[in-house]
Short mmCIF file of C-alpha atoms in Angstrom, two decimals:
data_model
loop_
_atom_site.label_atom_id
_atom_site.label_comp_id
_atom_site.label_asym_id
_atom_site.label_seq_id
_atom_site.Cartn_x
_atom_site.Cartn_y
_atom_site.Cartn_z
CA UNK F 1 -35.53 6.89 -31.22
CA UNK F 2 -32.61 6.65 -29.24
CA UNK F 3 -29.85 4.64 -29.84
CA UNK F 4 -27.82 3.01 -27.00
CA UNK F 5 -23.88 2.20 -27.33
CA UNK F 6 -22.48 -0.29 -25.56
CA UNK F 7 -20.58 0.71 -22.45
CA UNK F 8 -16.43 -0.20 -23.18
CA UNK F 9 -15.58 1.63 -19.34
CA UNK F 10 -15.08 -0.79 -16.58
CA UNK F 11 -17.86 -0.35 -14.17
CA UNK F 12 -18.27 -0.49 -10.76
CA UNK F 13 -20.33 -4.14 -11.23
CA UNK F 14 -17.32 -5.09 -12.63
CA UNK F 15 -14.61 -3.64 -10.79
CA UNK F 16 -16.96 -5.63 -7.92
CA UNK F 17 -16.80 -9.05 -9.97
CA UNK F 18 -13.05 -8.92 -9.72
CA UNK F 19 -12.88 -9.59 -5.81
CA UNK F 20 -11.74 -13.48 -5.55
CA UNK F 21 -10.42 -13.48 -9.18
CA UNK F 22 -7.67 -10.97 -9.99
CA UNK F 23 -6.21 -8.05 -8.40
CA UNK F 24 -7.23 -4.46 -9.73
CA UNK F 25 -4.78 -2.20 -10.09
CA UNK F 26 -5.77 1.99 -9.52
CA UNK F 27 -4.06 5.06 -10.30
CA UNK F 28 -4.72 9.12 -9.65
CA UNK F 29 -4.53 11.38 -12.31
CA UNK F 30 -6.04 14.77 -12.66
CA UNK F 31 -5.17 16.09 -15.75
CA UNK F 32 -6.07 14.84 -19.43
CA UNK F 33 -1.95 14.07 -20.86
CA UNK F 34 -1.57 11.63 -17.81
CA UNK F 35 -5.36 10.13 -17.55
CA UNK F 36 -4.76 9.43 -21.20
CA UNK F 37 -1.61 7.60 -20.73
CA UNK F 38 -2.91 5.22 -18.46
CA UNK F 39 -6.36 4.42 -19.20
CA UNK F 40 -4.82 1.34 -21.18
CA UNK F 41 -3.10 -0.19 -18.12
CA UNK F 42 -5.38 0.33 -14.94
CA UNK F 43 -8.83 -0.80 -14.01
CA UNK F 44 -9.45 2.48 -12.16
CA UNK F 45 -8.40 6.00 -12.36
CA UNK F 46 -9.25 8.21 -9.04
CA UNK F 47 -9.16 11.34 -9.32
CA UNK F 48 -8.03 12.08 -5.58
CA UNK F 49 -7.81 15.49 -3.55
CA UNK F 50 -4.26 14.64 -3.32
CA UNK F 51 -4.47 16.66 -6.57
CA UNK F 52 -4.24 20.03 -3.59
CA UNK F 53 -0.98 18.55 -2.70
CA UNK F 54 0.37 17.46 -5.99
CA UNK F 55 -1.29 19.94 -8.33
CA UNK F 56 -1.26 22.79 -6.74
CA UNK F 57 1.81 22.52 -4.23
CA UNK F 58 -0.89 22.83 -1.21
CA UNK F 59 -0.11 21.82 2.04
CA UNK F 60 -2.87 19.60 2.56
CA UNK F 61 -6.14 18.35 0.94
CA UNK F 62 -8.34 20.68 2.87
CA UNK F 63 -8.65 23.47 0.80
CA UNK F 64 -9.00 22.15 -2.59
CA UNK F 65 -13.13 23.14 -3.73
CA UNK F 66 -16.15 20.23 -5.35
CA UNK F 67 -15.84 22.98 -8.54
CA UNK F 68 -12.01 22.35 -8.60
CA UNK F 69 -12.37 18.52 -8.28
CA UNK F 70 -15.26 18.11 -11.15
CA UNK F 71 -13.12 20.37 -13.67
CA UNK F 72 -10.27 18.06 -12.87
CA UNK F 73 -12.56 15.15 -13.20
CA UNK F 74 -14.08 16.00 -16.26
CA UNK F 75 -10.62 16.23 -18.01
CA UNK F 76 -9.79 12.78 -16.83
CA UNK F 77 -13.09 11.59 -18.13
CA UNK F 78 -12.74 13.22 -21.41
CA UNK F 79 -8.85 11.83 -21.80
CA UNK F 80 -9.78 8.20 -21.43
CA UNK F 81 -12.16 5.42 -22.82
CA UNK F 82 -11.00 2.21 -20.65
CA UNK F 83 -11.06 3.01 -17.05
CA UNK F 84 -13.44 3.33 -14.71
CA UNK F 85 -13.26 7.09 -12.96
CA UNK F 86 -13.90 7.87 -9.16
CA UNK F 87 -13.39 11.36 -7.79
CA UNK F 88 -12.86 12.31 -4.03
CA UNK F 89 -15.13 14.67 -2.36
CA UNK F 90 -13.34 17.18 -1.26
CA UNK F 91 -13.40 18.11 2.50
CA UNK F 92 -16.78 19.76 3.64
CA UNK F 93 -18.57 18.75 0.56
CA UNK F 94 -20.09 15.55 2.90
CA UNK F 95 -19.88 15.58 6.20
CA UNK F 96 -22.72 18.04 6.97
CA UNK F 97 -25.36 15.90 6.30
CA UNK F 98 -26.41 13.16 4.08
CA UNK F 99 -28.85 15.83 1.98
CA UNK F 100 -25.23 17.85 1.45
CA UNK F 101 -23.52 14.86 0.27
CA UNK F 102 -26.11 13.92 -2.21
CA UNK F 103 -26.65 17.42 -4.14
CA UNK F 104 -22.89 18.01 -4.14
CA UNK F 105 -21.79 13.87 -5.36
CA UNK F 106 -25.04 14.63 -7.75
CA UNK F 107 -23.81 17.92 -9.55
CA UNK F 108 -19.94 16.38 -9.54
CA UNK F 109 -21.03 13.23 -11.41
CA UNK F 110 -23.40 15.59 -13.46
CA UNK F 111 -20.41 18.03 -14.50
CA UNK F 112 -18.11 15.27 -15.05
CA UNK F 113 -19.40 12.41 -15.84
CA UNK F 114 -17.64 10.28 -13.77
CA UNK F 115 -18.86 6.71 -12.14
CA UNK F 116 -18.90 7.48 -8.87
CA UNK F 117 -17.40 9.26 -5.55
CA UNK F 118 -15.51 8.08 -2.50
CA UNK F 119 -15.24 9.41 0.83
CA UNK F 120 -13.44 9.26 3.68
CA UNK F 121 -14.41 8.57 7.58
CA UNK F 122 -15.46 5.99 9.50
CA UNK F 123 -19.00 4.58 10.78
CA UNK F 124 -20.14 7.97 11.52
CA UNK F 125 -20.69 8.78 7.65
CA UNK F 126 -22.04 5.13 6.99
CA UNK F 127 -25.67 6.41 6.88
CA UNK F 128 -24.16 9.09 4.49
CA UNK F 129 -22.84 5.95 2.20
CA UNK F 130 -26.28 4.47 2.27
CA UNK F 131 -27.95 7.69 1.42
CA UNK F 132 -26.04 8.08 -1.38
CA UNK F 133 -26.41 4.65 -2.72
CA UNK F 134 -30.15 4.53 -2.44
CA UNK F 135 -29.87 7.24 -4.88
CA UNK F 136 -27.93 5.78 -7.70
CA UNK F 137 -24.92 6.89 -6.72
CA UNK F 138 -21.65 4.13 -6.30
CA UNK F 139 -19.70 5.06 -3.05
CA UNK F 140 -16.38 3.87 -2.16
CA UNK F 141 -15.10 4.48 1.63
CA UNK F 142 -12.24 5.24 3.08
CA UNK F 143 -11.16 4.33 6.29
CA UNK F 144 -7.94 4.32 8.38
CA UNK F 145 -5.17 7.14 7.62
CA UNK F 146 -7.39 9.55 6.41
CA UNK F 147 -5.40 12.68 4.99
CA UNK F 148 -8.81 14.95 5.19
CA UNK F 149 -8.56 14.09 8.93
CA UNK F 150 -4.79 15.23 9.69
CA UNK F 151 -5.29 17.77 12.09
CA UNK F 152 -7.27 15.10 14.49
CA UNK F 153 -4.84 12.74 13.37
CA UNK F 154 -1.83 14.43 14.49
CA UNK F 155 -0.43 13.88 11.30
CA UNK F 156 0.15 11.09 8.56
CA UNK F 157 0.59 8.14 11.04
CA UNK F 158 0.25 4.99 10.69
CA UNK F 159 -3.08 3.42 11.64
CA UNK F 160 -4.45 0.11 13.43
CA UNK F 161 -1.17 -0.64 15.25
CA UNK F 162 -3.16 -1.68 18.07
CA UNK F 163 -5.83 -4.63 18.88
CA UNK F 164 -8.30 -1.48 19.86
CA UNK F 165 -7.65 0.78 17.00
CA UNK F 166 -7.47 -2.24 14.81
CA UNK F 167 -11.05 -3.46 15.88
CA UNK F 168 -12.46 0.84 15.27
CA UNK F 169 -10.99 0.16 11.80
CA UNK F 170 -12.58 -2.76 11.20
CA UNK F 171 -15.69 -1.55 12.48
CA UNK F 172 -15.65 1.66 10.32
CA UNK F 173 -15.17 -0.53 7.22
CA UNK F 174 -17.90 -3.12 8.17
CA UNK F 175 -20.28 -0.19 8.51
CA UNK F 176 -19.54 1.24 5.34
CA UNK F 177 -20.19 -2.24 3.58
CA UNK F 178 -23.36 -2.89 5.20
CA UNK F 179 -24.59 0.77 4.04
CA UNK F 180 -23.74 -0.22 0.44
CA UNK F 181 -19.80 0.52 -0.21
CA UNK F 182 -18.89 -1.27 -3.49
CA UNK F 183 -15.68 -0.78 -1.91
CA UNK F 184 -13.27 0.70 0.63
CA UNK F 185 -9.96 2.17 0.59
CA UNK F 186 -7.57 1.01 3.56
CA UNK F 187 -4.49 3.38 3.92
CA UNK F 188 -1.85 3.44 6.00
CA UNK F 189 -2.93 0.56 8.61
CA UNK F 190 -1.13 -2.36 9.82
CA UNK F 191 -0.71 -5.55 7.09
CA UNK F 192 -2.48 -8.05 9.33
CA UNK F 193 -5.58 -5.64 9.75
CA UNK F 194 -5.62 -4.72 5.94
CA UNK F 195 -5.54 -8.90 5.33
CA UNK F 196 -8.57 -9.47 7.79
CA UNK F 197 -10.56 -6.66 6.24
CA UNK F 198 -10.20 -7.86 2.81
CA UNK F 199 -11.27 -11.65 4.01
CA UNK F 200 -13.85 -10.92 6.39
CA UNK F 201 -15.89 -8.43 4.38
CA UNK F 202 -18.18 -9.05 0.79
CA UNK F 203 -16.84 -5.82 -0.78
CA UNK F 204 -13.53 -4.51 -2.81
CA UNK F 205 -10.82 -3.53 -0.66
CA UNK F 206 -8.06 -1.02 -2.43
CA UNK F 207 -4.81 -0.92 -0.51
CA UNK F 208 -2.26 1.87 -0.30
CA UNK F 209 0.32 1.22 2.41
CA UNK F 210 -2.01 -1.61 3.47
CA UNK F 211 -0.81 -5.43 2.66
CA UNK F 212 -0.34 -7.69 -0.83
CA UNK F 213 -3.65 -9.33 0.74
CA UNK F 214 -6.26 -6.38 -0.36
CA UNK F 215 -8.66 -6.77 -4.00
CA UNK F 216 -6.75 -4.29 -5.49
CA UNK F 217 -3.62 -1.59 -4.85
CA UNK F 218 -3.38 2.17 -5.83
CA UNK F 219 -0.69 4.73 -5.72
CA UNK F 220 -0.38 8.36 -6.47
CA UNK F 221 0.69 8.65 -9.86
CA UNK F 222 3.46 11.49 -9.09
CA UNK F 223 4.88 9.34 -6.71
CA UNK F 224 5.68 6.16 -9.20
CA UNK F 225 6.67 8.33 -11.74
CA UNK F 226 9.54 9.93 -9.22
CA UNK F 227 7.51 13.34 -10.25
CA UNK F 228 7.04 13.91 -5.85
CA UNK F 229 10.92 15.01 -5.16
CA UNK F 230 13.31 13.47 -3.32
CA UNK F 231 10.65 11.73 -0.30
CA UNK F 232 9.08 8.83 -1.47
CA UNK F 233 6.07 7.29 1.09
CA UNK F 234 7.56 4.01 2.66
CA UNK F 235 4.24 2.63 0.93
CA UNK F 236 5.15 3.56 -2.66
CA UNK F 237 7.80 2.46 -4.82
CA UNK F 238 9.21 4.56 -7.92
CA UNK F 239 8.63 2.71 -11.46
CA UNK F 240 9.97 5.37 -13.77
CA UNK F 241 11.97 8.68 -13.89
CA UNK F 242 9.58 11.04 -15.63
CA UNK F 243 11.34 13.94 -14.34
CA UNK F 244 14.73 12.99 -15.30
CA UNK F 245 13.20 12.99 -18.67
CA UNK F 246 11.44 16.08 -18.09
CA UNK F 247 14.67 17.90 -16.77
CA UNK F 248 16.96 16.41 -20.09
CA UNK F 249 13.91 17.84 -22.86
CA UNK F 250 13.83 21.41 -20.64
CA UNK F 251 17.27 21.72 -20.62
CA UNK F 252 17.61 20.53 -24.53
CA UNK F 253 15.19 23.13 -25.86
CA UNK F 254 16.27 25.93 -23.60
CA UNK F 255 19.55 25.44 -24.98
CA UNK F 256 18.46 25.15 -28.77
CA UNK F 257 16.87 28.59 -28.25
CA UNK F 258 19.77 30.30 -26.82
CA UNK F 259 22.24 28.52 -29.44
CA UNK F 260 19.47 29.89 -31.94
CA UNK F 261 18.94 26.07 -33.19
CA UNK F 262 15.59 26.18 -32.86
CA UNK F 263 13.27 27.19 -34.28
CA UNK F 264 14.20 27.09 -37.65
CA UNK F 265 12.82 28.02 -40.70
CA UNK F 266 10.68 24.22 -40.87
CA UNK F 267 8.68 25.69 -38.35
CA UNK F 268 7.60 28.47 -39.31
CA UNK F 269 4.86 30.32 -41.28
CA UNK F 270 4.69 32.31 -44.63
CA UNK F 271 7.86 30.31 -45.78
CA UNK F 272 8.52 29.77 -49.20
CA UNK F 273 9.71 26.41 -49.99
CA UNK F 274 13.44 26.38 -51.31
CA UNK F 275 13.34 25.87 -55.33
#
């Protein structure tokens, strides 16, 4: 006989039960040290293919693989108890076809346990949102500055900035939450647009460079710990200097090694205790 547990993770029905009554706030992480450090503060942990850019120092998030993003998900998973995990779908994992989608979202949340996937594009992958949904899987969308679409993009521009790319946004959103979207992400598009999105439609929105207005906000985790360099995103702000800390515990040990300081005897091996 088995013998269920109670489920302590946010879920998605609850992440959902949240629009209207407080704001949710969302972080990336792909590692274990950082998912476990804060799984007690946010509602939702995504691990993003921004992890290309910020992991592994690639130029983009086009190259990074579905076996690379369920490793990295399964880490995050492992590391935390609290939040509620979404992974991206890497670029070319979806957009083939709905039947694509589905086996490779189905062996990601098989390897890694996660709660569910999100993808970007607009209404053209809508039916792809449904599919997925109709098959137990919890989709969240992503619509507007799209970094797996830079090279039609022309870049990392701003979105919506006018009343006809405003209305395509909108549009692509709607779609999405009429296929079955328990939520979208809205990046990099104009405040007023983000605000009307967020009003007009049933489901979460998540902002990131997108207004105060939207269910919930998430950043890049490198970015608020001042872990990205010198540029910071006009959308992000810097909470913490992790890599001023970094740099002063570096430098500290390197130094106790060359000044012989460290190690010392206390930790080491095969060391017979003083009488």
């Amino acid at each position: 006989m088995s013998v269920h547990r109670p489920a302590q993770r946010v879920t998605v029905p609850q992440l959902m039960a949240y629009k209207g009554t407080r704001k949710i706030a969302a972080l990336t992480a792909y590692i274990a040290p950082i998912a476990r450090l804060l799984d007690e503060s946010v509602d939702m942990i995504l691990v993003g293919d921004s992890t290309a850019m910020v992991g592994y120092d690639m130029p983009d998030t086009l190259s990074i693989t579905t076996e690379m993003m369920s490793a990295h998900a399964a880490a995050v998973v492992r590391a935390t108890q609290q939040a509620c995990v979404i992974v991206d779908m890497p670029f070319g994992s979806y957009q083939q076809s709905p039947s694509q989608a589905f086996a490779n979202a189905a062996a990601m949340l098989a390897a890694s346990g996660v709660a569910g996937v999100k993808i970007e594009g607009g209404r053209v992958l809508a039916e792809t949102t449904r599919f997925l949904v109709d098959r137990g899987i919890p989709v969240l969308a992503h619509v507007g500055l799209m970094p797996q679409y830079v090279n039609t993009m022309g870049g990392f521009k701003a979105q919506g900035m006018t009343d006809v790319a405003a209305r395509l946004i909108l549009e692509d959103a709607r779609a999405h939450a009429q296929a079955g979207a328990f939520g979208v992400v809205l990046e990099g598009i104009s405040e007023p647009l983000a605000r009307q999105i967020t009003a007009d439609l049933d489901i979460l929105t998540i902002g990131i460079g997108a207004s105060p207005g939207c269910d919930g906000q998430i950043l890049v985790t490198e970015d608020i710990l001042g872990l990205s360099g010198d540029r910071i995103p006009k959308f992000a702000k810097r909470f913490g200097d992790a890599a001023q800390v970094i740099r002063d515990a570096a430098r500290d040990y390197a130094q106790s090694v060359r000044e012989e300081t460290f190690p010392t005897l206390d930790h080491c091996f095969g060391v017979r205790p003083k009488a």
